[in-house]
Amino acid sequence: MDIDLFDAVRLANTNRQRRKRLHECERELDRRAAEDNAALRKAGQTLYDEGLVPFRDVYQRLQHVELVELAVAERPTVGDKAGTEPRQPRKITVPPAVRVLAGGAFLFAVPLVVGHAAKAGPYRAVRTFASASTGRAIKTLHGAAARNATEAWFGRGPVGAGGGGREAGRRLLDKIETTSASLTREVIAKWQAQALEDSQQKKARDLERREAETRMRQDEGSALHERSKDMQRVLQDLRSELVRKLPSFTTLVEACDDFARYDSRQRAEVAAMVDLDGLAVRVMDCPITDADERLTEESGRVVADAEARLRAMEAES
């Protein structure tokens, strides 16, 4: 009996440590996702403020433009969704050790009595210390709800959760009442230790599933982190390229704001700025994740295309 209870308590402690590690890991993933998202927003906002807005202020002064009008880029705001969004941390309730042990330990305090008193002792103890299948303390329930939860507890849980339900609980209580003289503390404690171990085994299986999901999320999070860094770098390069070319473009427009009078070189300069503006808009509008928070293939293509075009612009200059 001591070995059974020891194993159950040891498993409960192991499960508690696993929950703690999972919670810390999930918080770290959420923190990194939030940081990536903030950095991506900042890069987009800087590109907009320092590159797109100054360019368009100058461009709108041109007369008789024969190029396709610029695509409209909405200014990114704090409320907009851009890039990686942090998942909401799962709510994790770690029960204190006294709650973990309450289900098994209180039976040792039940005196070995017979008849109705033998049935009433464990019944009162369960009403006082145990929890219903919903996790709510039975002592907070009243009337039929408390009675039903107590009987189901003695039946090792409701039928829907794999237990024997109220019927099995009533049979056990009747057995305690009618055969209490031979039902020793050791038998009761061993039964309860097994019930505690079964509960912890189920929690261990649930933790295994969560750990597998967290490992998958870690792999996806690493890929998202790298894509976010790539996107940030492209946004910064686009800002630098716009800022670098803006003085020459501004000088051109201030000298003559009639596009119809421009020669081929001047028209090419305007076309290059418009193309750079459109590329910036495309990158800013490209989502990194889809509705299921999965990395999008489109973002990879957009990053690769933007980098190739930036390299070509640099080679031409």
Tab-separated table of N, CA and C in Angstrom, residues 4-5 8 156 189-199:
chain	number	residue	atom	x	y	z
A	4	ASP	N	2.249	1.874	-3.429
A	4	ASP	CA	1.257	2.397	-4.363
A	4	ASP	C	1.056	3.893	-4.150
A	5	LEU	N	0.914	4.305	-2.901
A	5	LEU	CA	0.689	5.713	-2.609
A	5	LEU	C	1.930	6.526	-2.964
A	8	ALA	N	2.025	7.086	-6.657
A	8	ALA	CA	1.012	8.054	-7.094
A	8	ALA	C	1.455	9.481	-6.784
A	156	ARG	N	-15.491	6.548	-8.654
A	156	ARG	CA	-14.270	6.820	-9.424
A	156	ARG	C	-14.550	7.663	-10.664
A	189	ALA	N	-7.480	2.748	1.838
A	189	ALA	CA	-6.371	3.588	1.391
A	189	ALA	C	-5.772	3.078	0.089
A	190	LYS	N	-5.670	1.760	-0.049
A	190	LYS	CA	-5.118	1.196	-1.287
A	190	LYS	C	-6.020	1.521	-2.474
A	191	TRP	N	-7.306	1.415	-2.267
A	191	TRP	CA	-8.243	1.754	-3.350
A	191	TRP	C	-8.110	3.215	-3.748
A	192	GLN	N	-8.004	4.072	-2.711
A	192	GLN	CA	-7.909	5.492	-3.021
A	192	GLN	C	-6.564	5.839	-3.661
A	193	ALA	N	-5.486	5.167	-3.227
A	193	ALA	CA	-4.186	5.400	-3.844
A	193	ALA	C	-4.228	5.023	-5.320
A	194	GLN	N	-4.931	3.929	-5.636
A	194	GLN	CA	-5.056	3.525	-7.029
A	194	GLN	C	-5.852	4.561	-7.819
A	195	ALA	N	-6.918	5.090	-7.182
A	195	ALA	CA	-7.709	6.123	-7.854
A	195	ALA	C	-6.858	7.367	-8.122
A	196	LEU	N	-6.021	7.735	-7.143
A	196	LEU	CA	-5.140	8.887	-7.326
A	196	LEU	C	-4.144	8.627	-8.446
A	197	GLU	N	-3.580	7.408	-8.479
A	197	GLU	CA	-2.616	7.089	-9.523
A	197	GLU	C	-3.276	7.097	-10.897
A	198	ASP	N	-4.503	6.566	-10.992
A	198	ASP	CA	-5.213	6.577	-12.273
A	198	ASP	C	-5.419	8.004	-12.755
A	199	SER	N	-5.772	8.894	-11.819
A	199	SER	CA	-5.987	10.291	-12.186
A	199	SER	C	-4.694	10.923	-12.693
